[in-house]
PDB file of C-alpha atoms in Angstrom:
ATOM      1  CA  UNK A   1     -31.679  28.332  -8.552  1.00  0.00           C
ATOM      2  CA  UNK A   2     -28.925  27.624 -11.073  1.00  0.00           C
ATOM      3  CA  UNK A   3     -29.164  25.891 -13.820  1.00  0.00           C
ATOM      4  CA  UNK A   4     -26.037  23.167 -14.989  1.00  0.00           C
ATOM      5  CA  UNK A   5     -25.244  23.312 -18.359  1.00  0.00           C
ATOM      6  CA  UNK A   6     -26.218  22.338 -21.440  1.00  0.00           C
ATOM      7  CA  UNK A   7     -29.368  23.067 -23.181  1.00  0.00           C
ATOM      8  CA  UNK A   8     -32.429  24.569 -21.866  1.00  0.00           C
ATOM      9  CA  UNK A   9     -34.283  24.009 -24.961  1.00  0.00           C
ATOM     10  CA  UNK A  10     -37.909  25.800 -23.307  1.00  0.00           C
ATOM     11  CA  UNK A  11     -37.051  24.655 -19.776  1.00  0.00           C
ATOM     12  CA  UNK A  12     -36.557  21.221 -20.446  1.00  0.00           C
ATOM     13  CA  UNK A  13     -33.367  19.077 -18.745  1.00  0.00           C
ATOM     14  CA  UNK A  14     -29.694  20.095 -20.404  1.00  0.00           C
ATOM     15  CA  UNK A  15     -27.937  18.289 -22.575  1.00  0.00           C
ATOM     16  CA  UNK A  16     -24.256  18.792 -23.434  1.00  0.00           C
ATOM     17  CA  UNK A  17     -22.170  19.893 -25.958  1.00  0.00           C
ATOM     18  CA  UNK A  18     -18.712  19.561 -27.273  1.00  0.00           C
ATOM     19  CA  UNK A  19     -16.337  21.346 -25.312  1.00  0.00           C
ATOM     20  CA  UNK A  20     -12.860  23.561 -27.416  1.00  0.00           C
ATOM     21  CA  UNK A  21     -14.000  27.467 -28.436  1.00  0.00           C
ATOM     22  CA  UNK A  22     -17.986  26.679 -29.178  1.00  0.00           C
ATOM     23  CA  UNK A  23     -18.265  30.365 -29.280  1.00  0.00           C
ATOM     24  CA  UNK A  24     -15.515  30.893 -31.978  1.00  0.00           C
ATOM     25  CA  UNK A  25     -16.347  27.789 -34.034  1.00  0.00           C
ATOM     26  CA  UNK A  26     -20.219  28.975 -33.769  1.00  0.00           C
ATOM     27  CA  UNK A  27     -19.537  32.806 -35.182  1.00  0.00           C
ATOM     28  CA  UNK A  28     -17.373  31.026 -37.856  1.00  0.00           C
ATOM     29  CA  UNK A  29     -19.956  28.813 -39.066  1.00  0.00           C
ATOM     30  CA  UNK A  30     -22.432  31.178 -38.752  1.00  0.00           C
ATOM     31  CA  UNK A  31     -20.565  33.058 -41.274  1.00  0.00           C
ATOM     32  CA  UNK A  32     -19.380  30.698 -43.604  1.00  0.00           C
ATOM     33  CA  UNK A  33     -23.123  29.452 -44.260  1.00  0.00           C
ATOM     34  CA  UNK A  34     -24.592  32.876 -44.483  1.00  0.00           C
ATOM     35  CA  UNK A  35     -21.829  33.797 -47.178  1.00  0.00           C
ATOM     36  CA  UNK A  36     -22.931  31.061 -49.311  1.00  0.00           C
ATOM     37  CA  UNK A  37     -26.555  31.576 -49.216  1.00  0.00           C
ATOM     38  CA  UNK A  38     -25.968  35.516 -49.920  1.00  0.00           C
ATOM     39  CA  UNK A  39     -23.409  34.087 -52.763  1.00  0.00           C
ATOM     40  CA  UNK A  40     -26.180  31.656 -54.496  1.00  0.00           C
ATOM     41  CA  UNK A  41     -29.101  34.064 -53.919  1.00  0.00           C
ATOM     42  CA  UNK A  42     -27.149  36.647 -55.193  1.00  0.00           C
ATOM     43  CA  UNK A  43     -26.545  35.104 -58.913  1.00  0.00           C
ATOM     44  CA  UNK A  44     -29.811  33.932 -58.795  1.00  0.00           C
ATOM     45  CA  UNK A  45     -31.204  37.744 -58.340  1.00  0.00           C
ATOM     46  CA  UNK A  46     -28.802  39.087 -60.693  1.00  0.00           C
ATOM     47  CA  UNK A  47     -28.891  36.423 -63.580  1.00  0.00           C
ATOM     48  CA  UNK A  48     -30.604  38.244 -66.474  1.00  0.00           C
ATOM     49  CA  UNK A  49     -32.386  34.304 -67.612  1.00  0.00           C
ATOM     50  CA  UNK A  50     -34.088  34.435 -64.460  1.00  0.00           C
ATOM     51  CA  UNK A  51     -37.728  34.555 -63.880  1.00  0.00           C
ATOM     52  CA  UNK A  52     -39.130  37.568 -61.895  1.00  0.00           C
ATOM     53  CA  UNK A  53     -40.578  35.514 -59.034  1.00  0.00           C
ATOM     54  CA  UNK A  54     -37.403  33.506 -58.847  1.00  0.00           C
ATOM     55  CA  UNK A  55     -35.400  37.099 -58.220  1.00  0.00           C
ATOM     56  CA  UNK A  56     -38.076  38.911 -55.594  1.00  0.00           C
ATOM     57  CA  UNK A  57     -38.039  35.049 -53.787  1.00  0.00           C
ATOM     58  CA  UNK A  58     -33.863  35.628 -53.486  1.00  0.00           C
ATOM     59  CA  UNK A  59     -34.147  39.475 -53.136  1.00  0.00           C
ATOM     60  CA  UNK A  60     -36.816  38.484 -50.201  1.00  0.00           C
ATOM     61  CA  UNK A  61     -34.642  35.456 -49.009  1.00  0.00           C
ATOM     62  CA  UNK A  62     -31.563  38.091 -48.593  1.00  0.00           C
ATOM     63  CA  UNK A  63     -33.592  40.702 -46.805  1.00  0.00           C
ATOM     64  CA  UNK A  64     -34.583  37.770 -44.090  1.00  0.00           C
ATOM     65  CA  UNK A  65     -30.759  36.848 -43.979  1.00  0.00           C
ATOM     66  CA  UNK A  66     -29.693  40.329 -42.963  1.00  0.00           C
ATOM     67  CA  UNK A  67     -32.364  40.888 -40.894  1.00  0.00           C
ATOM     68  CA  UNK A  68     -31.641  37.902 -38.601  1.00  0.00           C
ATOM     69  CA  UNK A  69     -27.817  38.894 -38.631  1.00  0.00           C
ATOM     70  CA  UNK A  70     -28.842  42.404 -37.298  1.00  0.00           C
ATOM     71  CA  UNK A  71     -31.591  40.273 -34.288  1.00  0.00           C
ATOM     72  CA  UNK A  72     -28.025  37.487 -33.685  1.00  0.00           C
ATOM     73  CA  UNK A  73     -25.767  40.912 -32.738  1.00  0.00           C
ATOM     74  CA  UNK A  74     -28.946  42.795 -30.998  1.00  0.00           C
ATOM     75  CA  UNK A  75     -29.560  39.323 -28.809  1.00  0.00           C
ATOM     76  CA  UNK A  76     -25.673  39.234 -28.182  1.00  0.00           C
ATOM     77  CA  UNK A  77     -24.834  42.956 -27.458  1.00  0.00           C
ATOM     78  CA  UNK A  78     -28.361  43.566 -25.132  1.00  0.00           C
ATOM     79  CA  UNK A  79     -27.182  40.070 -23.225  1.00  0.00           C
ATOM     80  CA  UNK A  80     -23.827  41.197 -22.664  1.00  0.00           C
ATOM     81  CA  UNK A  81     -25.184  44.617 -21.556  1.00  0.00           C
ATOM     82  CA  UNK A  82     -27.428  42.961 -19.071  1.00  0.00           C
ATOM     83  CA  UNK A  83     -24.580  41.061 -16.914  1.00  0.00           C
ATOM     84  CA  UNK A  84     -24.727  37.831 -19.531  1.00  0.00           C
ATOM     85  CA  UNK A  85     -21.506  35.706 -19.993  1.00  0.00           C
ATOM     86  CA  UNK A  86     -20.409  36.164 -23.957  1.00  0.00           C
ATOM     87  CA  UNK A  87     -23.028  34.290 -26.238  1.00  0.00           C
ATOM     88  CA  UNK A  88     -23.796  33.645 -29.830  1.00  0.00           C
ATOM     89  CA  UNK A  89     -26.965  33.641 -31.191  1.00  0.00           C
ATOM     90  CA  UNK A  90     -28.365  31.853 -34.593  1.00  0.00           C
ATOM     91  CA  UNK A  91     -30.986  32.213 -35.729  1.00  0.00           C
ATOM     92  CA  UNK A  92     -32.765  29.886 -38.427  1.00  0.00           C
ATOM     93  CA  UNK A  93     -36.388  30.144 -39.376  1.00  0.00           C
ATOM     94  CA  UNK A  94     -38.672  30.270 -36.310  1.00  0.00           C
ATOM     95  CA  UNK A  95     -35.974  28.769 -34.190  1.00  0.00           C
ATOM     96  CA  UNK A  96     -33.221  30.657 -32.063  1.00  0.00           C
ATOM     97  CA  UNK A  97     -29.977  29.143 -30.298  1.00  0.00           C
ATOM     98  CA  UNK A  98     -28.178  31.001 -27.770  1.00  0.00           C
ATOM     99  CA  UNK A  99     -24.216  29.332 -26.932  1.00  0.00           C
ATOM    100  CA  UNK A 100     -23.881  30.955 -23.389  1.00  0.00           C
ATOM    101  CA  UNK A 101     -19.984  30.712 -22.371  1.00  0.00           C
ATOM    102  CA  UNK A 102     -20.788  29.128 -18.928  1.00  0.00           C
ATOM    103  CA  UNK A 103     -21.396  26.170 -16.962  1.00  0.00           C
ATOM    104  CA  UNK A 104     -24.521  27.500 -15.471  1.00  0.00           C
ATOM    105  CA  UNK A 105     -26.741  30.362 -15.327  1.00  0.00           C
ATOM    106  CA  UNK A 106     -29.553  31.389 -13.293  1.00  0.00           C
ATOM    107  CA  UNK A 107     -33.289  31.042 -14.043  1.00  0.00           C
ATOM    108  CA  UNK A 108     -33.652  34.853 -14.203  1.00  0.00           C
ATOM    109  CA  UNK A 109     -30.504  35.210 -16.946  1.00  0.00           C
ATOM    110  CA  UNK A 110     -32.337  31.947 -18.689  1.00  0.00           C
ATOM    111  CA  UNK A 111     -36.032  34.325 -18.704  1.00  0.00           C
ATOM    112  CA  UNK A 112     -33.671  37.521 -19.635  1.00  0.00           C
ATOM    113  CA  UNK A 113     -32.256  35.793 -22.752  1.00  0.00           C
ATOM    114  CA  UNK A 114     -35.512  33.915 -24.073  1.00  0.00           C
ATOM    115  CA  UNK A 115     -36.637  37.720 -23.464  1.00  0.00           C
ATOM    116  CA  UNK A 116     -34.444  39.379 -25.802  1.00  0.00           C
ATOM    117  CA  UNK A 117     -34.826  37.265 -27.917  1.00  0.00           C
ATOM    118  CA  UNK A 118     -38.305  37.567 -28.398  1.00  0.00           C
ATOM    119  CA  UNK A 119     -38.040  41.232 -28.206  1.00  0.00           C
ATOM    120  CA  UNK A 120     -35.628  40.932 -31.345  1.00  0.00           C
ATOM    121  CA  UNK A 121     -36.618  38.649 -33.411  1.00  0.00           C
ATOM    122  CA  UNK A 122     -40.493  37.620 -32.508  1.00  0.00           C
ATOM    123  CA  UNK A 123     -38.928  33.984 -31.573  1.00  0.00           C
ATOM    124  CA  UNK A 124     -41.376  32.369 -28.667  1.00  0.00           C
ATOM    125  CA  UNK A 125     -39.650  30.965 -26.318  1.00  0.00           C
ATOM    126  CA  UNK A 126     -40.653  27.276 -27.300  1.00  0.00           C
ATOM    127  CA  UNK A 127     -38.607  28.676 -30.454  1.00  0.00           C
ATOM    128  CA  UNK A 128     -35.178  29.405 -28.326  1.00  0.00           C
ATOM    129  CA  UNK A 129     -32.746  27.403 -26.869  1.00  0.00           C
ATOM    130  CA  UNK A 130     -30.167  27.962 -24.737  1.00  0.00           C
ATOM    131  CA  UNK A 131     -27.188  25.811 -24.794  1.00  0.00           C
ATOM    132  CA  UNK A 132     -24.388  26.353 -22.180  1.00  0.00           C
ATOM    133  CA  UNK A 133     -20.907  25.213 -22.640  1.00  0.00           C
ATOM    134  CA  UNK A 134     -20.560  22.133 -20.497  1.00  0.00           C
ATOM    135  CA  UNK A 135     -16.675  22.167 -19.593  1.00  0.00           C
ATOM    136  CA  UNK A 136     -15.196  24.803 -17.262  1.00  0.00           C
ATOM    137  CA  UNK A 137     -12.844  26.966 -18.986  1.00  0.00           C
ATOM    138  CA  UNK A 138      -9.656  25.417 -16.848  1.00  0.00           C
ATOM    139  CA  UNK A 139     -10.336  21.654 -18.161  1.00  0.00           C
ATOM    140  CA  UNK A 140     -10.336  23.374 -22.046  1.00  0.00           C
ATOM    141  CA  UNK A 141      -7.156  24.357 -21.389  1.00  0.00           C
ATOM    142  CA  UNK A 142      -5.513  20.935 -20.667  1.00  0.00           C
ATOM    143  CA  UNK A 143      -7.823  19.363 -23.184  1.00  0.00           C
TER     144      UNK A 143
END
């Protein structure tokens, strides 16, 4: 049974999402937000006026930062390699979103990607969501 697209937020019904390059505008983001956080935590750790807590909290803060970037590209590369359209993942605290690049997707890709996503980050899969683009790659086109 196929799914139609939108979210799949732990099985419940989809929702939609705005249409263009999600995938592209997603990875930028992603980016862009992770770059700041590195930049502030960084001058926190290195400013010499800074408490020692303060600098093992950022220290700790970046370790967590790089170690979800490293579960985002596991998630996306294992997905791939197991017959998923391209996705993003983003991860943020105990929560996971997965941007699939489709309209649908089956119940056993759904299970496959709340599965490795468990697998590489510890996420439940009340945690993960799985949002599908909602507008067929032909309609982008002419948007």
């Amino acid at each position: 049974m196929n799914q139609n697209a939108g979210d799949l937020s732990g099985g419940d019904a989809p929702t939609t999402t705005e249409p263009t390059d999600l995938l592209a505008i997603t990875v930028l983001n992603r980016e862009a937000v992770r770059e700041d956080a590195i930049t502030v935590l960084r001058s926190i750790a290195d400013n010499p006026d800074a408490m020692p807590d303060e600098k093992e909290n950022a220290l700790t803060q970046i370790a967590r930062i790089m170690d979800d970037m490293e579960a985002e590209a596991n998630i996306e590369t294992l997905a791939l390699a197991k017959g998923i359209p391209q996705c993003v993942a983003v991860i943020s605290g105990d929560q996971c979103s997965v941007i699939v690049d489709t309209t649908e997707i089956s119940e056993a890709e759904l299970a496959q990607i709340v599965e490795i996503v468990y697998q590489q980050s510890g996420i439940t899969p009340s945690g993960t969501r799985v949002i599908l683009n909602t507008v067929p790659e032909e309609e982008e086109e002419q948007a």
